[in-house]
Amino acid sequence: MQSMPLNIPADADKAIVWTNDRLYLLDQRVLPTQETYLELQTAAATADAIHDMVVRGAPAIGVTAAFGVVLAARESYQSHGSAWKEGVTTGMDRLAASRPTAVNLFWALERMQGVISGLDTGDPEPRLLQEAKQIHEEDVASCRRLGDLGAELIESTTSVITHCNAGALATGGYGTALGVIRSAWADGKIERVYADETRPWLQGSRLTAWELHKDDIPVTLITDGAAACRMQTGGIGWIIVGSDRIAANGDVANKIGTYSLVVAAKHHGIKVMVAAPTSTIDMSAASGSEIPIESRDPVEVLNCGGKRLGAPGVDAWNPVFDVTPAELVDVIVTEKGIVHSPNMKKISEMMAS
Ligand code: MRU
């Protein structure tokens, strides 16, 4: 991965950029203090960038993986010529192994594989690039659509709490949870957004606060532990979050801490909205117990800002997602529609629509 100056200012809506036949990713590990794009030249480098959190957020991981397949095909065509299909699998396997929970990754790889299957022995890049660009554009359109649908559910002006970053940075652009918040803000329905800081990667304080502040949407940062207290204080109408994978029965995997946030919301009678494109719904997982939950290096918990703060000799547990049971979710909003009190029947019907 090379750090490359790109001739555009860093922008949450341009976290993933394909230009001059190259893939650039806004390095989300160093936001907001540095706004740097990295240039990716190979599928392996793209897989590493996903694993290392240069790009993160379920839909953004899917879009990036699609461009990663274009790079895999380019590499393979350069080395194998007309036998390029033999080599492309290696790159795709690397991409598939980058992170396990966000199903959008596997959804995008499957879609690219579908295109590969229909191609002949000629240069695969133009057709695969067209598909990757289409996946990117469709994701932005889905976010805009579900953002508007979710905003309609907010009846009167209120404050909301969000967790992690489910914004433009986490998607092709616009965002899922932040898409709803953007649309609701445009409709005059948002008083203030409380952003959980989201330990250990601090996606809330580094990314969500950066995005919302740039858009002049009032945002206040809270520690994850302050969310229940903020609900108790009053004035919170909704909890709005994204998802990494939604099971067929409506169980929702999302950033660690979402489950406890939702449990607290239920105690306070606050409604919970999960905003996600249908590429996040995994109909092959009957319930949340079938969703693979990524565990990352304990050092991410023991350290903060690159500095060891945990007591010497102490271990840490670092599951990075949790599963919120469907019965605690009031509504799932996708680009295809709204599912109230989600269950398998309602989700199947929405997916088939
Ligand atoms: O570990 P991350 O930063 O990839 O986790 C991201 C989240 O949990 C988001 O809430 C989720 O992907 C939804 S993004 C629209």
GROMACS .gro file of C-alpha atoms and ligand atoms in nm:
model
  368
    1MET     CA    1   0.000   0.000   0.000
    2GLN     CA    2   0.138   0.335  -0.099
    3SER     CA    3   0.035   0.668   0.041
    4MET     CA    4  -0.049   0.879  -0.264
    5PRO     CA    5  -0.161   1.239  -0.297
    6LEU     CA    6  -0.495   1.239  -0.478
    7ASN     CA    7  -0.604   1.551  -0.648
    8ILE     CA    8  -0.927   1.570  -0.451
    9PRO     CA    9  -0.984   1.684  -0.093
   10ALA     CA   10  -1.054   1.402   0.155
   11ASP     CA   11  -1.427   1.348   0.161
   12ALA     CA   12  -1.645   1.092   0.342
   13ASP     CA   13  -1.844   1.048   0.020
   14LYS     CA   14  -1.521   0.958  -0.159
   15ALA     CA   15  -1.380   0.699   0.078
   16ILE     CA   16  -1.339   0.464  -0.220
   17VAL     CA   17  -1.214   0.619  -0.543
   18TRP     CA   18  -1.136   0.450  -0.875
   19THR     CA   19  -0.955   0.690  -1.101
   20ASN     CA   20  -0.689   0.663  -1.376
   21ASP     CA   21  -0.725   0.282  -1.362
   22ARG     CA   22  -0.625   0.281  -0.996
   23LEU     CA   23  -0.798   0.215  -0.663
   24TYR     CA   24  -0.756   0.468  -0.385
   25LEU     CA   25  -0.887   0.435  -0.029
   26LEU     CA   26  -0.915   0.714   0.223
   27ASP     CA   27  -0.711   0.581   0.517
   28GLN     CA   28  -0.974   0.567   0.792
   29ARG     CA   29  -0.718   0.453   1.051
   30VAL     CA   30  -0.568   0.799   1.071
   31LEU     CA   31  -0.879   1.016   1.038
   32PRO     CA   32  -0.949   1.282   1.151
   33THR     CA   33  -0.593   1.397   1.218
   34GLN     CA   34  -0.465   1.298   0.873
   35GLU     CA   35  -0.658   1.292   0.547
   36THR     CA   36  -0.458   1.058   0.325
   37TYR     CA   37  -0.543   0.832   0.034
   38LEU     CA   38  -0.363   0.501  -0.017
   39GLU     CA   39  -0.315   0.352  -0.362
   40LEU     CA   40  -0.388  -0.020  -0.396
   41GLN     CA   41  -0.234  -0.208  -0.686
   42THR     CA   42  -0.314  -0.570  -0.607
   43ALA     CA   43  -0.595  -0.784  -0.471
   44ALA     CA   44  -0.367  -0.892  -0.183
   45ALA     CA   45  -0.301  -0.529  -0.087
   46THR     CA   46  -0.675  -0.462  -0.105
   47ALA     CA   47  -0.745  -0.760   0.124
   48ASP     CA   48  -0.483  -0.630   0.369
   49ALA     CA   49  -0.641  -0.284   0.358
   50ILE     CA   50  -0.978  -0.435   0.451
   51HIS     CA   51  -0.828  -0.648   0.727
   52ASP     CA   52  -0.623  -0.357   0.865
   53MET     CA   53  -0.924  -0.119   0.873
   54VAL     CA   54  -0.802   0.126   0.609
   55VAL     CA   55  -1.158   0.084   0.483
   56ARG     CA   56  -1.431  -0.050   0.708
   57GLY     CA   57  -1.808  -0.062   0.737
   58ALA     CA   58  -2.002  -0.343   0.574
   59PRO     CA   59  -2.114  -0.186   0.243
   60ALA     CA   60  -1.778  -0.011   0.194
   61ILE     CA   61  -1.599  -0.343   0.243
   62GLY     CA   62  -1.824  -0.496  -0.026
   63VAL     CA   63  -1.759  -0.215  -0.274
   64THR     CA   64  -1.384  -0.229  -0.208
   65ALA     CA   65  -1.378  -0.607  -0.255
   66ALA     CA   66  -1.549  -0.565  -0.593
   67PHE     CA   67  -1.268  -0.332  -0.705
   68GLY     CA   68  -1.022  -0.580  -0.551
   69VAL     CA   69  -1.155  -0.843  -0.792
   70VAL     CA   70  -1.083  -0.607  -1.083
   71LEU     CA   71  -0.722  -0.586  -0.960
   72ALA     CA   72  -0.708  -0.966  -0.920
   73ALA     CA   73  -0.829  -1.012  -1.277
   74ARG     CA   74  -0.580  -0.754  -1.408
   75GLU     CA   75  -0.291  -0.929  -1.232
   76SER     CA   76  -0.403  -1.268  -1.355
   77TYR     CA   77  -0.453  -1.153  -1.716
   78GLN     CA   78  -0.105  -1.000  -1.712
   79SER     CA   79   0.055  -1.322  -1.586
   80HIS     CA   80  -0.167  -1.598  -1.730
   81GLY     CA   81  -0.312  -1.435  -2.046
   82SER     CA   82  -0.613  -1.624  -2.178
   83ALA     CA   83  -0.594  -1.867  -1.879
   84TRP     CA   84  -0.664  -1.572  -1.641
   85LYS     CA   85  -0.954  -1.748  -1.466
   86GLU     CA   86  -0.705  -1.990  -1.306
   87GLY     CA   87  -0.520  -1.711  -1.128
   88VAL     CA   88  -0.809  -1.488  -1.029
   89THR     CA   89  -0.930  -1.728  -0.758
   90THR     CA   90  -0.617  -1.670  -0.548
   91GLY     CA   91  -0.690  -1.297  -0.525
   92MET     CA   92  -1.059  -1.359  -0.455
   93ASP     CA   93  -0.974  -1.608  -0.179
   94ARG     CA   94  -0.747  -1.348  -0.018
   95LEU     CA   95  -1.031  -1.094  -0.029
   96ALA     CA   96  -1.279  -1.345   0.119
   97ALA     CA   97  -1.043  -1.412   0.410
   98SER     CA   98  -0.998  -1.043   0.498
   99ARG     CA   99  -1.286  -1.005   0.747
  100PRO     CA  100  -1.558  -1.259   0.837
  101THR     CA  101  -1.867  -1.076   0.965
  102ALA     CA  102  -1.981  -0.820   0.706
  103VAL     CA  103  -2.178  -1.029   0.458
  104ASN     CA  104  -2.159  -0.752   0.197
  105LEU     CA  105  -1.803  -0.872   0.129
  106PHE     CA  106  -1.921  -1.220   0.027
  107TRP     CA  107  -2.225  -1.077  -0.151
  108ALA     CA  108  -1.998  -0.859  -0.368
  109LEU     CA  109  -1.752  -1.143  -0.438
  110GLU     CA  110  -2.039  -1.368  -0.542
  111ARG     CA  111  -2.174  -1.104  -0.775
  112MET     CA  112  -1.831  -1.053  -0.932
  113GLN     CA  113  -1.792  -1.432  -0.962
  114GLY     CA  114  -2.123  -1.441  -1.150
  115VAL     CA  115  -1.978  -1.199  -1.406
  116ILE     CA  116  -1.649  -1.391  -1.425
  117SER     CA  117  -1.837  -1.713  -1.503
  118GLY     CA  118  -1.994  -1.552  -1.809
  119LEU     CA  119  -1.666  -1.412  -1.950
  120ASP     CA  120  -1.445  -1.568  -2.215
  121THR     CA  121  -1.063  -1.574  -2.236
  122GLY     CA  122  -1.020  -1.208  -2.342
  123ASP     CA  123  -0.925  -0.915  -2.117
  124PRO     CA  124  -1.173  -0.932  -1.826
  125GLU     CA  125  -1.099  -0.588  -1.683
  126PRO     CA  126  -1.346  -0.366  -1.871
  127ARG     CA  127  -1.650  -0.580  -1.787
  128LEU     CA  128  -1.545  -0.640  -1.424
  129LEU     CA  129  -1.472  -0.273  -1.373
  130GLN     CA  130  -1.817  -0.189  -1.507
  131GLU     CA  131  -1.972  -0.427  -1.252
  132ALA     CA  132  -1.765  -0.291  -0.961
  133LYS     CA  133  -1.864   0.065  -1.052
  134GLN     CA  134  -2.225  -0.045  -1.071
  135ILE     CA  135  -2.207  -0.207  -0.724
  136HIS     CA  136  -2.064   0.122  -0.594
  137GLU     CA  137  -2.334   0.336  -0.758
  138GLU     CA  138  -2.613   0.102  -0.649
  139ASP     CA  139  -2.493   0.120  -0.290
  140VAL     CA  140  -2.510   0.499  -0.289
  141ALA     CA  141  -2.860   0.485  -0.441
  142SER     CA  142  -2.969   0.227  -0.180
  143CYS     CA  143  -2.839   0.443   0.102
  144ARG     CA  144  -3.023   0.747  -0.029
  145ARG     CA  145  -3.346   0.551  -0.065
  146LEU     CA  146  -3.329   0.384   0.277
  147GLY     CA  147  -3.218   0.712   0.430
  148ASP     CA  148  -3.534   0.881   0.306
  149LEU     CA  149  -3.753   0.588   0.414
  150GLY     CA  150  -3.601   0.584   0.762
  151ALA     CA  151  -3.639   0.959   0.800
  152GLU     CA  152  -4.013   0.927   0.733
  153LEU     CA  153  -4.042   0.715   1.050
  154ILE     CA  154  -3.919   0.999   1.268
  155GLU     CA  155  -4.239   1.179   1.356
  156SER     CA  156  -4.117   1.492   1.530
  157THR     CA  157  -3.790   1.672   1.592
  158THR     CA  158  -3.577   1.475   1.835
  159SER     CA  159  -3.225   1.380   1.933
  160VAL     CA  160  -3.087   1.038   1.842
  161ILE     CA  161  -2.800   0.813   1.945
  162THR     CA  162  -2.589   0.625   1.694
  163HIS     CA  163  -2.309   0.373   1.743
  164CYS     CA  164  -1.990   0.313   1.547
  165ASN     CA  165  -1.979   0.473   1.202
  166ALA     CA  166  -2.254   0.382   0.959
  167GLY     CA  167  -2.197   0.685   0.742
  168ALA     CA  168  -2.064   0.774   0.398
  169LEU     CA  169  -1.725   0.641   0.511
  170ALA     CA  170  -1.879   0.300   0.581
  171THR     CA  171  -2.066   0.274   0.251
  172GLY     CA  172  -2.036   0.377  -0.113
  173GLY     CA  173  -2.153   0.718   0.007
  174TYR     CA  174  -2.430   0.891   0.212
  175GLY     CA  175  -2.447   0.617   0.476
  176THR     CA  176  -2.706   0.387   0.629
  177ALA     CA  177  -2.775   0.504   0.986
  178LEU     CA  178  -2.616   0.838   0.899
  179GLY     CA  179  -2.812   0.831   0.572
  180VAL     CA  180  -3.133   0.826   0.778
  181ILE     CA  181  -2.992   1.102   0.998
  182ARG     CA  182  -2.887   1.311   0.693
  183SER     CA  183  -3.233   1.280   0.537
  184ALA     CA  184  -3.405   1.351   0.870
  185TRP     CA  185  -3.179   1.652   0.929
  186ALA     CA  186  -3.275   1.787   0.585
  187ASP     CA  187  -3.640   1.747   0.690
  188GLY     CA  188  -3.578   1.944   1.013
  189LYS     CA  189  -3.634   1.638   1.233
  190ILE     CA  190  -3.295   1.609   1.405
  191GLU     CA  191  -3.211   1.822   1.704
  192ARG     CA  192  -2.877   1.660   1.788
  193VAL     CA  193  -2.689   1.336   1.726
  194TYR     CA  194  -2.515   1.170   2.018
  195ALA     CA  195  -2.229   0.960   1.882
  196ASP     CA  196  -2.099   0.674   2.097
  197GLU     CA  197  -1.721   0.691   2.080
  198THR     CA  198  -1.710   0.314   2.004
  199ARG     CA  199  -1.414   0.153   2.172
  200PRO     CA  200  -1.169   0.020   2.073
  201TRP     CA  201  -1.135   0.164   1.721
  202LEU     CA  202  -1.321   0.486   1.808
  203GLN     CA  203  -1.521   0.491   1.485
  204GLY     CA  204  -1.774   0.717   1.662
  205SER     CA  205  -1.535   0.984   1.782
  206ARG     CA  206  -1.296   0.975   1.488
  207LEU     CA  207  -1.530   0.910   1.196
  208THR     CA  208  -1.897   0.975   1.277
  209ALA     CA  209  -1.822   1.301   1.456
  210TRP     CA  210  -1.593   1.406   1.166
  211GLU     CA  211  -1.859   1.331   0.905
  212LEU     CA  212  -2.149   1.496   1.085
  213HIS     CA  213  -1.950   1.802   1.188
  214LYS     CA  214  -1.839   1.851   0.826
  215ASP     CA  215  -2.208   1.850   0.726
  216ASP     CA  216  -2.298   2.096   1.006
  217ILE     CA  217  -2.522   1.839   1.174
  218PRO     CA  218  -2.506   1.900   1.552
  219VAL     CA  219  -2.312   1.613   1.707
  220THR     CA  220  -2.207   1.545   2.065
  221LEU     CA  221  -1.963   1.272   2.150
  222ILE     CA  222  -2.038   1.042   2.444
  223THR     CA  223  -1.847   0.747   2.587
  224ASP     CA  224  -2.014   0.412   2.520
  225GLY     CA  225  -2.088   0.385   2.892
  226ALA     CA  226  -2.271   0.721   2.893
  227ALA     CA  227  -2.541   0.616   2.645
  228ALA     CA  228  -2.787   0.471   2.901
  229CYS     CA  229  -2.740   0.775   3.122
  230ARG     CA  230  -2.808   1.001   2.822
  231MET     CA  231  -3.131   0.810   2.755
  232GLN     CA  232  -3.234   0.849   3.120
  233THR     CA  233  -3.183   1.225   3.093
  234GLY     CA  234  -3.454   1.241   2.824
  235GLY     CA  235  -3.503   1.383   2.476
  236ILE     CA  236  -3.378   1.080   2.281
  237GLY     CA  237  -3.639   0.964   2.028
  238TRP     CA  238  -3.450   0.695   1.843
  239ILE     CA  239  -3.143   0.474   1.844
  240ILE     CA  240  -3.031   0.448   1.480
  241VAL     CA  241  -2.758   0.201   1.384
  242GLY     CA  242  -2.630   0.012   1.081
  243SER     CA  243  -2.551  -0.357   1.054
  244ASP     CA  244  -2.282  -0.592   0.927
  245ARG     CA  245  -2.512  -0.888   0.877
  246ILE     CA  246  -2.883  -0.939   0.938
  247ALA     CA  247  -2.999  -1.299   0.973
  248ALA     CA  248  -3.316  -1.426   0.804
  249ASN     CA  249  -3.509  -1.396   1.133
  250GLY     CA  250  -3.406  -1.032   1.184
  251ASP     CA  251  -3.125  -1.081   1.437
  252VAL     CA  252  -2.876  -0.801   1.382
  253ALA     CA  253  -2.496  -0.826   1.399
  254ASN     CA  254  -2.337  -0.486   1.441
  255LYS     CA  255  -2.043  -0.321   1.615
  256ILE     CA  256  -1.975  -0.447   1.967
  257GLY     CA  257  -2.180  -0.241   2.209
  258THR     CA  258  -2.491  -0.226   1.988
  259TYR     CA  259  -2.660  -0.500   2.194
  260SER     CA  260  -2.609  -0.323   2.527
  261LEU     CA  261  -2.720   0.007   2.368
  262VAL     CA  262  -3.042  -0.156   2.248
  263VAL     CA  263  -3.108  -0.328   2.584
  264ALA     CA  264  -3.078   0.012   2.751
  265ALA     CA  265  -3.307   0.167   2.488
  266LYS     CA  266  -3.576  -0.094   2.556
  267HIS     CA  267  -3.556  -0.015   2.929
  268HIS     CA  268  -3.619   0.351   2.850
  269GLY     CA  269  -3.894   0.289   2.592
  270ILE     CA  270  -3.680   0.430   2.309
  271LYS     CA  271  -3.731   0.294   1.959
  272VAL     CA  272  -3.453   0.115   1.771
  273MET     CA  273  -3.399   0.150   1.397
  274VAL     CA  274  -3.152  -0.064   1.202
  275ALA     CA  275  -3.069   0.084   0.861
  276ALA     CA  276  -2.900  -0.140   0.603
  277PRO     CA  277  -2.911  -0.222   0.233
  278THR     CA  278  -3.044  -0.567   0.138
  279SER     CA  279  -2.685  -0.667   0.056
  280THR     CA  280  -2.644  -0.686   0.437
  281ILE     CA  281  -2.922  -0.944   0.475
  282ASP     CA  282  -2.803  -1.304   0.482
  283MET     CA  283  -3.101  -1.529   0.415
  284SER     CA  284  -2.874  -1.834   0.454
  285ALA     CA  285  -2.821  -1.756   0.824
  286ALA     CA  286  -3.141  -1.867   0.998
  287SER     CA  287  -3.057  -1.671   1.313
  288GLY     CA  288  -2.782  -1.460   1.467
  289SER     CA  289  -2.615  -1.768   1.616
  290GLU     CA  290  -2.505  -1.860   1.261
  291ILE     CA  291  -2.328  -1.528   1.203
  292PRO     CA  292  -1.948  -1.554   1.234
  293ILE     CA  293  -1.829  -1.293   1.480
  294GLU     CA  294  -1.483  -1.150   1.421
  295SER     CA  295  -1.240  -1.147   1.713
  296ARG     CA  296  -0.943  -0.916   1.677
  297ASP     CA  297  -0.609  -0.880   1.848
  298PRO     CA  298  -0.647  -0.814   2.224
  299VAL     CA  299  -0.387  -0.543   2.182
  300GLU     CA  300  -0.660  -0.325   2.029
  301VAL     CA  301  -0.829  -0.318   2.371
  302LEU     CA  302  -0.512  -0.304   2.580
  303ASN     CA  303  -0.380  -0.010   2.377
  304CYS     CA  304  -0.529   0.328   2.308
  305GLY     CA  305  -0.389   0.563   2.043
  306GLY     CA  306  -0.102   0.323   1.985
  307LYS     CA  307   0.003   0.333   2.352
  308ARG     CA  308  -0.027   0.044   2.598
  309LEU     CA  309  -0.265   0.147   2.877
  310GLY     CA  310  -0.376  -0.197   3.001
  311ALA     CA  311  -0.199  -0.322   3.311
  312PRO     CA  312   0.112  -0.527   3.228
  313GLY     CA  313   0.046  -0.902   3.204
  314VAL     CA  314  -0.331  -0.856   3.164
  315ASP     CA  315  -0.519  -1.019   2.875
  316ALA     CA  316  -0.820  -0.875   2.689
  317TRP     CA  317  -1.123  -1.016   2.502
  318ASN     CA  318  -1.195  -0.841   2.176
  319PRO     CA  319  -1.506  -0.958   1.988
  320VAL     CA  320  -1.573  -0.672   1.746
  321PHE     CA  321  -1.941  -0.737   1.676
  322ASP     CA  322  -2.239  -0.854   1.879
  323VAL     CA  323  -2.584  -0.983   1.790
  324THR     CA  324  -2.900  -0.798   1.890
  325PRO     CA  325  -3.202  -1.032   1.896
  326ALA     CA  326  -3.475  -0.940   1.647
  327GLU     CA  327  -3.736  -0.898   1.921
  328LEU     CA  328  -3.548  -0.593   2.051
  329VAL     CA  329  -3.546  -0.422   1.710
  330ASP     CA  330  -3.845  -0.199   1.626
  331VAL     CA  331  -3.772  -0.157   1.261
  332ILE     CA  332  -3.529  -0.261   0.989
  333VAL     CA  333  -3.510  -0.015   0.699
  334THR     CA  334  -3.368  -0.121   0.363
  335GLU     CA  335  -3.385   0.027   0.013
  336LYS     CA  336  -3.666  -0.221  -0.057
  337GLY     CA  337  -3.882  -0.108   0.230
  338ILE     CA  338  -3.947  -0.102   0.602
  339VAL     CA  339  -3.992  -0.409   0.821
  340HIS     CA  340  -4.160  -0.339   1.156
  341SER     CA  341  -4.101  -0.592   1.439
  342PRO     CA  342  -3.885  -0.805   1.209
  343ASN     CA  343  -3.924  -1.181   1.178
  344MET     CA  344  -3.840  -1.441   0.914
  345LYS     CA  345  -4.172  -1.417   0.729
  346LYS     CA  346  -4.163  -1.039   0.697
  347ILE     CA  347  -3.798  -1.034   0.593
  348SER     CA  348  -3.852  -1.307   0.331
  349GLU     CA  349  -4.145  -1.113   0.188
  350MET     CA  350  -3.942  -0.793   0.172
  351MET     CA  351  -3.648  -0.969   0.006
  352ALA     CA  352  -3.881  -1.126  -0.253
  353SER     CA  353  -4.050  -0.794  -0.332
  354MRU     O1  354  -1.538  -0.279   1.240
  354MRU     P1  355  -1.611  -0.188   1.147
  354MRU     O2  356  -1.572  -0.044   1.162
  354MRU     O3  357  -1.603  -0.235   1.003
  354MRU     O4  358  -1.763  -0.198   1.191
  354MRU     C1  359  -1.858  -0.124   1.122
  354MRU     C2  360  -1.994  -0.134   1.181
  354MRU     O5  361  -2.017  -0.209   1.274
  354MRU     C3  362  -2.103  -0.056   1.115
  354MRU     O6  363  -2.199  -0.020   1.209
  354MRU     C4  364  -2.170  -0.145   1.008
  354MRU     O7  365  -2.074  -0.196   0.920
  354MRU     C5  366  -2.271  -0.073   0.933
  354MRU     S1  367  -2.196   0.036   0.818
  354MRU     C6  368  -2.307   0.108   0.720
   0.00000   0.00000   0.00000
